[in-house]
mmCIF file with all atom_site columns, C-alpha atoms in Angstrom:
data_model
loop_
_atom_site.group_PDB
_atom_site.id
_atom_site.type_symbol
_atom_site.label_atom_id
_atom_site.label_alt_id
_atom_site.label_comp_id
_atom_site.label_asym_id
_atom_site.label_entity_id
_atom_site.label_seq_id
_atom_site.pdbx_PDB_ins_code
_atom_site.Cartn_x
_atom_site.Cartn_y
_atom_site.Cartn_z
_atom_site.occupancy
_atom_site.B_iso_or_equiv
_atom_site.pdbx_formal_charge
_atom_site.auth_seq_id
_atom_site.auth_comp_id
_atom_site.auth_asym_id
_atom_site.auth_atom_id
_atom_site.pdbx_PDB_model_num
ATOM 1   C CA . ASP I 1 1   ? -49.702 -5.458  -181.958 1.00 70.00 ? 1   ASP I CA 1
ATOM 2   C CA . GLN I 1 2   ? -45.811 -4.938  -181.775 1.00 82.00 ? 2   GLN I CA 1
ATOM 3   C CA . GLN I 1 3   ? -44.902 -3.296  -178.547 1.00 92.00 ? 3   GLN I CA 1
ATOM 4   C CA . VAL I 1 4   ? -41.203 -3.950  -178.702 1.00 95.00 ? 4   VAL I CA 1
ATOM 5   C CA . LYS I 1 5   ? -40.050 -2.197  -182.054 1.00 95.00 ? 5   LYS I CA 1
ATOM 6   C CA . GLN I 1 6   ? -36.117 -2.695  -183.446 1.00 96.00 ? 6   GLN I CA 1
ATOM 7   C CA . ASN I 1 7   ? -36.341 -0.593  -186.232 1.00 92.00 ? 7   ASN I CA 1
ATOM 8   C CA . SER I 1 8   ? -33.551 -1.177  -188.085 1.00 95.00 ? 8   SER I CA 1
ATOM 9   C CA . PRO I 1 9   ? -32.996 -5.411  -189.168 1.00 94.00 ? 9   PRO I CA 1
ATOM 10  C CA . SER I 1 10  ? -29.723 -4.271  -189.973 1.00 96.00 ? 10  SER I CA 1
ATOM 11  C CA . LEU I 1 11  ? -25.961 -2.416  -189.093 1.00 97.00 ? 11  LEU I CA 1
ATOM 12  C CA . SER I 1 12  ? -22.937 -2.378  -189.971 1.00 98.00 ? 12  SER I CA 1
ATOM 13  C CA . VAL I 1 13  ? -20.096 -0.573  -188.127 1.00 98.00 ? 13  VAL I CA 1
ATOM 14  C CA . GLN I 1 14  ? -15.821 -0.004  -187.962 1.00 98.00 ? 14  GLN I CA 1
ATOM 15  C CA . GLU I 1 15  ? -14.074 -1.566  -185.716 1.00 98.00 ? 15  GLU I CA 1
ATOM 16  C CA . GLY I 1 16  ? -12.880 0.696   -183.060 1.00 97.00 ? 16  GLY I CA 1
ATOM 17  C CA . ARG I 1 17  ? -16.249 3.014   -183.319 1.00 98.00 ? 17  ARG I CA 1
ATOM 18  C CA . ILE I 1 18  ? -19.467 3.311   -181.549 1.00 98.00 ? 18  ILE I CA 1
ATOM 19  C CA . SER I 1 19  ? -22.553 1.310   -182.947 1.00 98.00 ? 19  SER I CA 1
ATOM 20  C CA . ILE I 1 20  ? -25.808 3.179   -182.206 1.00 98.00 ? 20  ILE I CA 1
ATOM 21  C CA . LEU I 1 21  ? -29.196 0.053   -181.424 1.00 98.00 ? 21  LEU I CA 1
ATOM 22  C CA . ASN I 1 22  ? -31.886 1.789   -180.150 1.00 98.00 ? 22  ASN I CA 1
ATOM 23  C CA . CYS I 1 23  ? -35.229 0.775   -179.885 1.00 98.00 ? 23  CYS I CA 1
ATOM 24  C CA . ASP I 1 24  ? -38.842 1.469   -179.103 1.00 98.00 ? 24  ASP I CA 1
ATOM 25  C CA . TYR I 1 25  ? -41.351 0.207   -177.221 1.00 97.00 ? 25  TYR I CA 1
ATOM 26  C CA . THR I 1 26  ? -45.323 2.212   -176.581 1.00 96.00 ? 26  THR I CA 1
ATOM 27  C CA . ASN I 1 27  ? -46.694 0.015   -173.279 1.00 93.00 ? 27  ASN I CA 1
ATOM 28  C CA . SER I 1 28  ? -45.761 2.785   -171.026 1.00 93.00 ? 28  SER I CA 1
ATOM 29  C CA . MET I 1 29  ? -46.431 -0.466  -167.588 1.00 92.00 ? 29  MET I CA 1
ATOM 30  C CA . PHE I 1 30  ? -43.419 -1.505  -168.883 1.00 94.00 ? 30  PHE I CA 1
ATOM 31  C CA . ASP I 1 31  ? -40.434 -0.097  -165.903 1.00 93.00 ? 31  ASP I CA 1
ATOM 32  C CA . TYR I 1 32  ? -36.736 -3.311  -166.898 1.00 94.00 ? 32  TYR I CA 1
ATOM 33  C CA . PHE I 1 33  ? -35.578 -3.044  -170.145 1.00 96.00 ? 33  PHE I CA 1
ATOM 34  C CA . LEU I 1 34  ? -32.625 -5.546  -171.229 1.00 95.00 ? 34  LEU I CA 1
ATOM 35  C CA . TRP I 1 35  ? -31.142 -5.643  -174.183 1.00 97.00 ? 35  TRP I CA 1
ATOM 36  C CA . TYR I 1 36  ? -29.079 -10.084 -174.723 1.00 96.00 ? 36  TYR I CA 1
ATOM 37  C CA . LYS I 1 37  ? -27.196 -10.278 -177.412 1.00 96.00 ? 37  LYS I CA 1
ATOM 38  C CA . LYS I 1 38  ? -27.544 -13.713 -179.564 1.00 92.00 ? 38  LYS I CA 1
ATOM 39  C CA . TYR I 1 39  ? -26.117 -15.656 -181.725 1.00 91.00 ? 39  TYR I CA 1
ATOM 40  C CA . PRO I 1 40  ? -26.872 -18.352 -184.758 1.00 85.00 ? 40  PRO I CA 1
ATOM 41  C CA . ALA I 1 41  ? -27.948 -21.491 -182.666 1.00 80.00 ? 41  ALA I CA 1
ATOM 42  C CA . GLU I 1 42  ? -27.212 -19.782 -179.651 1.00 86.00 ? 42  GLU I CA 1
ATOM 43  C CA . GLY I 1 43  ? -29.581 -18.022 -176.394 1.00 88.00 ? 43  GLY I CA 1
ATOM 44  C CA . PRO I 1 44  ? -29.696 -15.041 -176.506 1.00 92.00 ? 44  PRO I CA 1
ATOM 45  C CA . THR I 1 45  ? -27.164 -14.071 -174.062 1.00 93.00 ? 45  THR I CA 1
ATOM 46  C CA . PHE I 1 46  ? -28.567 -10.606 -171.355 1.00 93.00 ? 46  PHE I CA 1
ATOM 47  C CA . LEU I 1 47  ? -25.918 -7.737  -171.431 1.00 96.00 ? 47  LEU I CA 1
ATOM 48  C CA . ILE I 1 48  ? -27.089 -4.573  -169.449 1.00 96.00 ? 48  ILE I CA 1
ATOM 49  C CA . SER I 1 49  ? -30.329 -3.153  -168.102 1.00 95.00 ? 49  SER I CA 1
ATOM 50  C CA . ILE I 1 50  ? -31.733 -0.260  -167.497 1.00 96.00 ? 50  ILE I CA 1
ATOM 51  C CA . SER I 1 51  ? -34.348 0.533   -164.780 1.00 94.00 ? 51  SER I CA 1
ATOM 52  C CA . SER I 1 52  ? -37.133 3.626   -165.064 1.00 94.00 ? 52  SER I CA 1
ATOM 53  C CA . ILE I 1 53  ? -36.364 5.127   -162.580 1.00 94.00 ? 53  ILE I CA 1
ATOM 54  C CA . LYS I 1 54  ? -32.212 6.123   -164.303 1.00 96.00 ? 54  LYS I CA 1
ATOM 55  C CA . ASP I 1 55  ? -32.126 7.356   -167.682 1.00 96.00 ? 55  ASP I CA 1
ATOM 56  C CA . LYS I 1 56  ? -28.077 6.434   -167.665 1.00 98.00 ? 56  LYS I CA 1
ATOM 57  C CA . ASN I 1 57  ? -26.591 2.194   -167.522 1.00 97.00 ? 57  ASN I CA 1
ATOM 58  C CA . GLU I 1 58  ? -22.958 1.688   -167.931 1.00 97.00 ? 58  GLU I CA 1
ATOM 59  C CA . ASP I 1 59  ? -21.008 -1.425  -167.840 1.00 96.00 ? 59  ASP I CA 1
ATOM 60  C CA . GLY I 1 60  ? -17.931 -0.747  -169.300 1.00 97.00 ? 60  GLY I CA 1
ATOM 61  C CA . ARG I 1 61  ? -18.192 -0.583  -173.184 1.00 98.00 ? 61  ARG I CA 1
ATOM 62  C CA . PHE I 1 62  ? -22.175 -1.172  -173.483 1.00 98.00 ? 62  PHE I CA 1
ATOM 63  C CA . THR I 1 63  ? -23.747 2.628   -172.188 1.00 98.00 ? 63  THR I CA 1
ATOM 64  C CA . VAL I 1 64  ? -27.643 2.275   -171.770 1.00 98.00 ? 64  VAL I CA 1
ATOM 65  C CA . PHE I 1 65  ? -29.422 5.022   -172.404 1.00 98.00 ? 65  PHE I CA 1
ATOM 66  C CA . LEU I 1 66  ? -34.106 5.253   -171.997 1.00 98.00 ? 66  LEU I CA 1
ATOM 67  C CA . ASN I 1 67  ? -35.822 8.764   -172.707 1.00 97.00 ? 67  ASN I CA 1
ATOM 68  C CA . LYS I 1 68  ? -39.354 7.799   -171.507 1.00 96.00 ? 68  LYS I CA 1
ATOM 69  C CA . SER I 1 69  ? -41.024 10.840  -172.727 1.00 96.00 ? 69  SER I CA 1
ATOM 70  C CA . ALA I 1 70  ? -40.031 10.007  -176.223 1.00 97.00 ? 70  ALA I CA 1
ATOM 71  C CA . LYS I 1 71  ? -40.414 5.861   -174.908 1.00 97.00 ? 71  LYS I CA 1
ATOM 72  C CA . HIS I 1 72  ? -36.697 5.125   -176.772 1.00 98.00 ? 72  HIS I CA 1
ATOM 73  C CA . LEU I 1 73  ? -33.529 3.374   -174.857 1.00 97.00 ? 73  LEU I CA 1
ATOM 74  C CA . SER I 1 74  ? -30.627 2.749   -176.743 1.00 98.00 ? 74  SER I CA 1
ATOM 75  C CA . LEU I 1 75  ? -26.973 0.538   -176.415 1.00 98.00 ? 75  LEU I CA 1
ATOM 76  C CA . HIS I 1 76  ? -23.114 2.218   -177.007 1.00 98.00 ? 76  HIS I CA 1
ATOM 77  C CA . ILE I 1 77  ? -20.922 -0.390  -177.390 1.00 98.00 ? 77  ILE I CA 1
ATOM 78  C CA . VAL I 1 78  ? -18.212 2.084   -178.318 1.00 97.00 ? 78  VAL I CA 1
ATOM 79  C CA . PRO I 1 79  ? -15.291 1.026   -179.240 1.00 98.00 ? 79  PRO I CA 1
ATOM 80  C CA . SER I 1 80  ? -16.886 -1.528  -181.252 1.00 98.00 ? 80  SER I CA 1
ATOM 81  C CA . GLN I 1 81  ? -14.587 -4.280  -181.549 1.00 97.00 ? 81  GLN I CA 1
ATOM 82  C CA . PRO I 1 82  ? -15.573 -7.961  -184.447 1.00 96.00 ? 82  PRO I CA 1
ATOM 83  C CA . GLY I 1 83  ? -16.437 -9.478  -181.530 1.00 95.00 ? 83  GLY I CA 1
ATOM 84  C CA . ASP I 1 84  ? -19.493 -7.966  -181.405 1.00 97.00 ? 84  ASP I CA 1
ATOM 85  C CA . SER I 1 85  ? -20.790 -8.642  -184.483 1.00 97.00 ? 85  SER I CA 1
ATOM 86  C CA . ALA I 1 86  ? -24.574 -10.916 -183.502 1.00 97.00 ? 86  ALA I CA 1
ATOM 87  C CA . VAL I 1 87  ? -28.363 -9.880  -183.796 1.00 95.00 ? 87  VAL I CA 1
ATOM 88  C CA . TYR I 1 88  ? -29.027 -7.450  -180.415 1.00 97.00 ? 88  TYR I CA 1
ATOM 89  C CA . PHE I 1 89  ? -32.023 -7.346  -178.832 1.00 96.00 ? 89  PHE I CA 1
ATOM 90  C CA . CYS I 1 90  ? -34.018 -4.891  -176.593 1.00 97.00 ? 90  CYS I CA 1
ATOM 91  C CA . ALA I 1 91  ? -36.330 -6.748  -174.764 1.00 96.00 ? 91  ALA I CA 1
ATOM 92  C CA . ALA I 1 92  ? -39.239 -4.949  -171.760 1.00 95.00 ? 92  ALA I CA 1
ATOM 93  C CA . SER I 1 93  ? -40.821 -6.354  -168.515 1.00 92.00 ? 93  SER I CA 1
ATOM 94  C CA . GLY I 1 94  ? -44.197 -3.924  -167.151 1.00 86.00 ? 94  GLY I CA 1
ATOM 95  C CA . GLY I 1 95  ? -44.270 -5.163  -163.749 1.00 72.00 ? 95  GLY I CA 1
ATOM 96  C CA . ALA I 1 96  ? -45.217 -10.122 -164.679 1.00 69.00 ? 96  ALA I CA 1
ATOM 97  C CA . GLN I 1 97  ? -42.335 -11.485 -164.987 1.00 78.00 ? 97  GLN I CA 1
ATOM 98  C CA . LYS I 1 98  ? -42.995 -11.471 -168.731 1.00 87.00 ? 98  LYS I CA 1
ATOM 99  C CA . LEU I 1 99  ? -41.143 -9.414  -172.251 1.00 91.00 ? 99  LEU I CA 1
ATOM 100 C CA . VAL I 1 100 ? -41.246 -8.422  -174.868 1.00 93.00 ? 100 VAL I CA 1
ATOM 101 C CA . PHE I 1 101 ? -38.840 -8.923  -177.041 1.00 94.00 ? 101 PHE I CA 1
ATOM 102 C CA . GLY I 1 102 ? -37.662 -6.622  -180.524 1.00 95.00 ? 102 GLY I CA 1
ATOM 103 C CA . GLN I 1 103 ? -37.629 -7.610  -183.880 1.00 94.00 ? 103 GLN I CA 1
ATOM 104 C CA . GLY I 1 104 ? -33.533 -7.918  -183.151 1.00 95.00 ? 104 GLY I CA 1
ATOM 105 C CA . THR I 1 105 ? -30.976 -5.361  -185.385 1.00 97.00 ? 105 THR I CA 1
ATOM 106 C CA . ARG I 1 106 ? -28.625 -7.656  -186.527 1.00 96.00 ? 106 ARG I CA 1
ATOM 107 C CA . LEU I 1 107 ? -24.484 -5.810  -185.987 1.00 98.00 ? 107 LEU I CA 1
ATOM 108 C CA . THR I 1 108 ? -21.712 -6.661  -188.027 1.00 98.00 ? 108 THR I CA 1
ATOM 109 C CA . ILE I 1 109 ? -18.544 -4.928  -187.499 1.00 98.00 ? 109 ILE I CA 1
ATOM 110 C CA . ASN I 1 110 ? -15.814 -4.549  -190.171 1.00 96.00 ? 110 ASN I CA 1
ATOM 111 C CA . PRO I 1 111 ? -12.227 -4.438  -190.083 1.00 91.00 ? 111 PRO I CA 1
ATOM 112 C CA . GLY K 2 1   ? -23.449 -17.351 -163.305 1.00 67.00 ? 1   GLY K CA 1
ATOM 113 C CA . ALA K 2 2   ? -26.062 -18.912 -163.897 1.00 77.00 ? 2   ALA K CA 1
ATOM 114 C CA . VAL K 2 3   ? -26.833 -21.367 -166.328 1.00 89.00 ? 3   VAL K CA 1
ATOM 115 C CA . VAL K 2 4   ? -29.356 -22.944 -168.649 1.00 93.00 ? 4   VAL K CA 1
ATOM 116 C CA . SER K 2 5   ? -29.403 -26.385 -170.546 1.00 94.00 ? 5   SER K CA 1
ATOM 117 C CA . GLN K 2 6   ? -31.780 -27.126 -173.134 1.00 96.00 ? 6   GLN K CA 1
ATOM 118 C CA . HIS K 2 7   ? -32.018 -30.047 -174.805 1.00 96.00 ? 7   HIS K CA 1
ATOM 119 C CA . PRO K 2 8   ? -32.409 -31.661 -177.790 1.00 96.00 ? 8   PRO K CA 1
ATOM 120 C CA . SER K 2 9   ? -30.381 -28.487 -179.325 1.00 95.00 ? 9   SER K CA 1
ATOM 121 C CA . ARG K 2 10  ? -31.608 -30.025 -182.423 1.00 96.00 ? 10  ARG K CA 1
ATOM 122 C CA . VAL K 2 11  ? -34.645 -32.757 -183.380 1.00 96.00 ? 11  VAL K CA 1
ATOM 123 C CA . ILE K 2 12  ? -35.044 -34.054 -187.046 1.00 96.00 ? 12  ILE K CA 1
ATOM 124 C CA . CYS K 2 13  ? -39.106 -35.427 -186.773 1.00 94.00 ? 13  CYS K CA 1
ATOM 125 C CA . LYS K 2 14  ? -41.218 -37.613 -188.768 1.00 95.00 ? 14  LYS K CA 1
ATOM 126 C CA . SER K 2 15  ? -44.814 -35.614 -188.429 1.00 96.00 ? 15  SER K CA 1
ATOM 127 C CA . GLY K 2 16  ? -47.164 -36.965 -186.089 1.00 95.00 ? 16  GLY K CA 1
ATOM 128 C CA . THR K 2 17  ? -44.572 -37.684 -183.430 1.00 95.00 ? 17  THR K CA 1
ATOM 129 C CA . SER K 2 18  ? -44.712 -36.013 -180.575 1.00 96.00 ? 18  SER K CA 1
ATOM 130 C CA . VAL K 2 19  ? -41.242 -34.431 -179.561 1.00 96.00 ? 19  VAL K CA 1
ATOM 131 C CA . LYS K 2 20  ? -39.951 -33.279 -175.559 1.00 97.00 ? 20  LYS K CA 1
ATOM 132 C CA . ILE K 2 21  ? -37.321 -30.564 -174.575 1.00 97.00 ? 21  ILE K CA 1
ATOM 133 C CA . GLU K 2 22  ? -36.039 -30.164 -171.245 1.00 96.00 ? 22  GLU K CA 1
ATOM 134 C CA . CYS K 2 23  ? -34.915 -27.015 -169.610 1.00 96.00 ? 23  CYS K CA 1
ATOM 135 C CA . ARG K 2 24  ? -32.940 -27.223 -166.640 1.00 95.00 ? 24  ARG K CA 1
ATOM 136 C CA . SER K 2 25  ? -31.626 -24.442 -164.592 1.00 93.00 ? 25  SER K CA 1
ATOM 137 C CA . LEU K 2 26  ? -27.773 -25.759 -163.710 1.00 92.00 ? 26  LEU K CA 1
ATOM 138 C CA . ASP K 2 27  ? -27.020 -23.933 -160.722 1.00 87.00 ? 27  ASP K CA 1
ATOM 139 C CA . PHE K 2 28  ? -29.855 -21.622 -158.950 1.00 88.00 ? 28  PHE K CA 1
ATOM 140 C CA . GLN K 2 29  ? -33.299 -22.948 -159.471 1.00 89.00 ? 29  GLN K CA 1
ATOM 141 C CA . ALA K 2 30  ? -36.121 -21.538 -161.683 1.00 88.00 ? 30  ALA K CA 1
ATOM 142 C CA . THR K 2 31  ? -39.250 -21.237 -159.445 1.00 86.00 ? 31  THR K CA 1
ATOM 143 C CA . THR K 2 32  ? -40.668 -19.600 -163.728 1.00 90.00 ? 32  THR K CA 1
ATOM 144 C CA . MET K 2 33  ? -38.560 -21.276 -167.003 1.00 93.00 ? 33  MET K CA 1
ATOM 145 C CA . PHE K 2 34  ? -40.312 -19.560 -170.069 1.00 94.00 ? 34  PHE K CA 1
ATOM 146 C CA . TRP K 2 35  ? -41.117 -21.108 -173.247 1.00 96.00 ? 35  TRP K CA 1
ATOM 147 C CA . TYR K 2 36  ? -40.809 -18.781 -176.371 1.00 95.00 ? 36  TYR K CA 1
ATOM 148 C CA . ARG K 2 37  ? -40.895 -19.526 -180.218 1.00 94.00 ? 37  ARG K CA 1
ATOM 149 C CA . GLN K 2 38  ? -39.014 -17.787 -182.848 1.00 90.00 ? 38  GLN K CA 1
ATOM 150 C CA . PHE K 2 39  ? -39.573 -17.652 -186.196 1.00 84.00 ? 39  PHE K CA 1
ATOM 151 C CA . PRO K 2 40  ? -36.097 -16.972 -189.046 1.00 81.00 ? 40  PRO K CA 1
ATOM 152 C CA . LYS K 2 41  ? -35.388 -13.077 -188.092 1.00 77.00 ? 41  LYS K CA 1
ATOM 153 C CA . GLN K 2 42  ? -38.105 -12.323 -186.298 1.00 82.00 ? 42  GLN K CA 1
ATOM 154 C CA . SER K 2 43  ? -38.511 -11.609 -182.653 1.00 88.00 ? 43  SER K CA 1
ATOM 155 C CA . LEU K 2 44  ? -39.434 -14.390 -179.675 1.00 91.00 ? 44  LEU K CA 1
ATOM 156 C CA . MET K 2 45  ? -42.637 -14.760 -179.350 1.00 92.00 ? 45  MET K CA 1
ATOM 157 C CA . LEU K 2 46  ? -43.735 -15.749 -175.543 1.00 93.00 ? 46  LEU K CA 1
ATOM 158 C CA . ARG K 2 47  ? -46.214 -18.818 -175.912 1.00 94.00 ? 47  ARG K CA 1
ATOM 159 C CA . ALA K 2 48  ? -46.322 -20.390 -172.331 1.00 94.00 ? 48  ALA K CA 1
ATOM 160 C CA . THR K 2 49  ? -44.630 -19.931 -169.083 1.00 92.00 ? 49  THR K CA 1
ATOM 161 C CA . SER K 2 50  ? -44.647 -22.778 -166.505 1.00 89.00 ? 50  SER K CA 1
ATOM 162 C CA . ASN K 2 51  ? -44.279 -22.160 -162.690 1.00 86.00 ? 51  ASN K CA 1
ATOM 163 C CA . GLU K 2 52  ? -42.379 -25.091 -160.439 1.00 83.00 ? 52  GLU K CA 1
ATOM 164 C CA . GLY K 2 53  ? -45.762 -27.069 -159.231 1.00 82.00 ? 53  GLY K CA 1
ATOM 165 C CA . SER K 2 54  ? -48.815 -25.891 -160.817 1.00 84.00 ? 54  SER K CA 1
ATOM 166 C CA . LYS K 2 55  ? -50.846 -25.391 -164.065 1.00 87.00 ? 55  LYS K CA 1
ATOM 167 C CA . ALA K 2 56  ? -48.367 -23.411 -166.951 1.00 91.00 ? 56  ALA K CA 1
ATOM 168 C CA . THR K 2 57  ? -50.023 -20.519 -168.841 1.00 92.00 ? 57  THR K CA 1
ATOM 169 C CA . TYR K 2 58  ? -49.672 -19.952 -172.087 1.00 94.00 ? 58  TYR K CA 1
ATOM 170 C CA . GLU K 2 59  ? -49.924 -17.257 -173.943 1.00 92.00 ? 59  GLU K CA 1
ATOM 171 C CA . GLN K 2 60  ? -53.084 -16.139 -177.127 1.00 91.00 ? 60  GLN K CA 1
ATOM 172 C CA . GLY K 2 61  ? -53.475 -18.002 -179.577 1.00 91.00 ? 61  GLY K CA 1
ATOM 173 C CA . VAL K 2 62  ? -51.265 -21.934 -178.400 1.00 92.00 ? 62  VAL K CA 1
ATOM 174 C CA . GLU K 2 63  ? -52.926 -24.636 -178.165 1.00 91.00 ? 63  GLU K CA 1
ATOM 175 C CA . LYS K 2 64  ? -52.335 -26.238 -174.403 1.00 90.00 ? 64  LYS K CA 1
ATOM 176 C CA . ASP K 2 65  ? -53.298 -29.348 -175.737 1.00 92.00 ? 65  ASP K CA 1
ATOM 177 C CA . LYS K 2 66  ? -50.281 -29.813 -178.281 1.00 92.00 ? 66  LYS K CA 1
ATOM 178 C CA . PHE K 2 67  ? -47.976 -28.047 -176.120 1.00 94.00 ? 67  PHE K CA 1
ATOM 179 C CA . LEU K 2 68  ? -47.703 -28.926 -172.626 1.00 94.00 ? 68  LEU K CA 1
ATOM 180 C CA . ILE K 2 69  ? -45.299 -28.110 -170.007 1.00 93.00 ? 69  ILE K CA 1
ATOM 181 C CA . ASN K 2 70  ? -44.456 -29.710 -167.197 1.00 90.00 ? 70  ASN K CA 1
ATOM 182 C CA . HIS K 2 71  ? -42.421 -27.885 -164.950 1.00 88.00 ? 71  HIS K CA 1
ATOM 183 C CA . ALA K 2 72  ? -42.688 -30.685 -161.323 1.00 82.00 ? 72  ALA K CA 1
ATOM 184 C CA . SER K 2 73  ? -39.810 -29.735 -160.068 1.00 89.00 ? 73  SER K CA 1
ATOM 185 C CA . LEU K 2 74  ? -37.818 -26.503 -159.416 1.00 89.00 ? 74  LEU K CA 1
ATOM 186 C CA . THR K 2 75  ? -34.415 -27.543 -161.516 1.00 92.00 ? 75  THR K CA 1
ATOM 187 C CA . LEU K 2 76  ? -36.583 -28.871 -164.506 1.00 93.00 ? 76  LEU K CA 1
ATOM 188 C CA . SER K 2 77  ? -39.062 -27.540 -166.569 1.00 94.00 ? 77  SER K CA 1
ATOM 189 C CA . THR K 2 78  ? -40.345 -30.108 -170.759 1.00 95.00 ? 78  THR K CA 1
ATOM 190 C CA . LEU K 2 79  ? -42.298 -28.653 -172.776 1.00 96.00 ? 79  LEU K CA 1
ATOM 191 C CA . THR K 2 80  ? -43.626 -31.088 -174.964 1.00 96.00 ? 80  THR K CA 1
ATOM 192 C CA . VAL K 2 81  ? -45.356 -31.331 -179.356 1.00 95.00 ? 81  VAL K CA 1
ATOM 193 C CA . THR K 2 82  ? -47.782 -33.735 -179.439 1.00 95.00 ? 82  THR K CA 1
ATOM 194 C CA . SER K 2 83  ? -48.461 -35.308 -182.929 1.00 94.00 ? 83  SER K CA 1
ATOM 195 C CA . ALA K 2 84  ? -46.321 -32.215 -184.348 1.00 94.00 ? 84  ALA K CA 1
ATOM 196 C CA . HIS K 2 85  ? -46.670 -31.338 -188.286 1.00 94.00 ? 85  HIS K CA 1
ATOM 197 C CA . PRO K 2 86  ? -44.669 -29.447 -190.246 1.00 94.00 ? 86  PRO K CA 1
ATOM 198 C CA . GLU K 2 87  ? -45.917 -26.262 -188.850 1.00 93.00 ? 87  GLU K CA 1
ATOM 199 C CA . ASP K 2 88  ? -44.832 -26.750 -186.021 1.00 94.00 ? 88  ASP K CA 1
ATOM 200 C CA . SER K 2 89  ? -41.098 -26.289 -186.944 1.00 95.00 ? 89  SER K CA 1
ATOM 201 C CA . SER K 2 90  ? -39.444 -24.059 -185.019 1.00 93.00 ? 90  SER K CA 1
ATOM 202 C CA . PHE K 2 91  ? -36.557 -22.365 -182.766 1.00 93.00 ? 91  PHE K CA 1
ATOM 203 C CA . TYR K 2 92  ? -37.346 -22.729 -179.154 1.00 95.00 ? 92  TYR K CA 1
ATOM 204 C CA . ILE K 2 93  ? -35.638 -21.350 -176.419 1.00 95.00 ? 93  ILE K CA 1
ATOM 205 C CA . CYS K 2 94  ? -36.329 -21.525 -172.448 1.00 96.00 ? 94  CYS K CA 1
ATOM 206 C CA . SER K 2 95  ? -35.998 -19.348 -170.390 1.00 94.00 ? 95  SER K CA 1
ATOM 207 C CA . ALA K 2 96  ? -35.452 -19.091 -166.135 1.00 92.00 ? 96  ALA K CA 1
ATOM 208 C CA . THR K 2 97  ? -35.641 -17.679 -163.379 1.00 87.00 ? 97  THR K CA 1
ATOM 209 C CA . ASP K 2 98  ? -35.473 -17.049 -159.945 1.00 80.00 ? 98  ASP K CA 1
ATOM 210 C CA . ARG K 2 99  ? -38.344 -15.319 -158.033 1.00 71.00 ? 99  ARG K CA 1
ATOM 211 C CA . GLY K 2 100 ? -38.884 -13.037 -160.643 1.00 68.00 ? 100 GLY K CA 1
ATOM 212 C CA . ASP K 2 101 ? -35.455 -11.384 -160.696 1.00 75.00 ? 101 ASP K CA 1
ATOM 213 C CA . GLN K 2 102 ? -34.272 -10.467 -164.406 1.00 78.00 ? 102 GLN K CA 1
ATOM 214 C CA . PRO K 2 103 ? -33.020 -10.963 -166.016 1.00 83.00 ? 103 PRO K CA 1
ATOM 215 C CA . HIS K 2 104 ? -34.063 -14.162 -167.042 1.00 88.00 ? 104 HIS K CA 1
ATOM 216 C CA . HIS K 2 105 ? -31.728 -16.376 -167.575 1.00 91.00 ? 105 HIS K CA 1
ATOM 217 C CA . PHE K 2 106 ? -31.537 -18.422 -171.881 1.00 94.00 ? 106 PHE K CA 1
ATOM 218 C CA . GLY K 2 107 ? -30.935 -21.723 -172.863 1.00 95.00 ? 107 GLY K CA 1
ATOM 219 C CA . ASP K 2 108 ? -29.341 -22.199 -175.740 1.00 94.00 ? 108 ASP K CA 1
ATOM 220 C CA . GLY K 2 109 ? -32.398 -23.448 -178.099 1.00 94.00 ? 109 GLY K CA 1
ATOM 221 C CA . THR K 2 110 ? -33.950 -26.017 -179.312 1.00 96.00 ? 110 THR K CA 1
ATOM 222 C CA . ARG K 2 111 ? -34.366 -26.384 -183.383 1.00 94.00 ? 111 ARG K CA 1
ATOM 223 C CA . LEU K 2 112 ? -37.254 -28.392 -184.326 1.00 95.00 ? 112 LEU K CA 1
ATOM 224 C CA . SER K 2 113 ? -38.292 -30.283 -188.187 1.00 95.00 ? 113 SER K CA 1
ATOM 225 C CA . ILE K 2 114 ? -40.860 -31.456 -188.893 1.00 95.00 ? 114 ILE K CA 1
ATOM 226 C CA . LEU K 2 115 ? -40.978 -33.469 -192.721 1.00 93.00 ? 115 LEU K CA 1
#
């Protein structure tokens, strides 16, 4: 049972435009959500997070939106840069320390 | 920022051998470390949770005797894959946290290939 789902395995965006990555979850006990970025042969790097008491968190070019009623979160990157090309994972946590990850979305920024 | 070092980055060995992977927190004390396995183009699957000074907690379906975890200090956890077979080939990643705080910090992973 996939509790965290990223339904788009890949996304291609023009440099300078907005990248929007989506994530859905099924477990209503999740109360903390994170986005990680991963390059090949490296471990995930933390990008941004959001608590369930908020619906938006912004950090520079990265903004995460949370819609609790829809059990949906999204990551917006604007403007997109070539260095943003990577695999992005959303993850969720619910009280316990464990993280549950989505399948990842491969983002490609085209020059 | 918090740094987690994982070693080795790549291992190739024969079927039947045991392989040890180390996960170290370099600039913080990791009360809890997590071990994940990732298959190509798939999610990171949590396999076990390692708490300093106590027994590891394994996820459903993980063989405890095959994946031995030791977390003897606040900066080091080791995963030993015993009697490894080709089906154990995968990318193994550890993460660490201090007192359960988010975010977890990840090592760079170990690519394990069993011939």
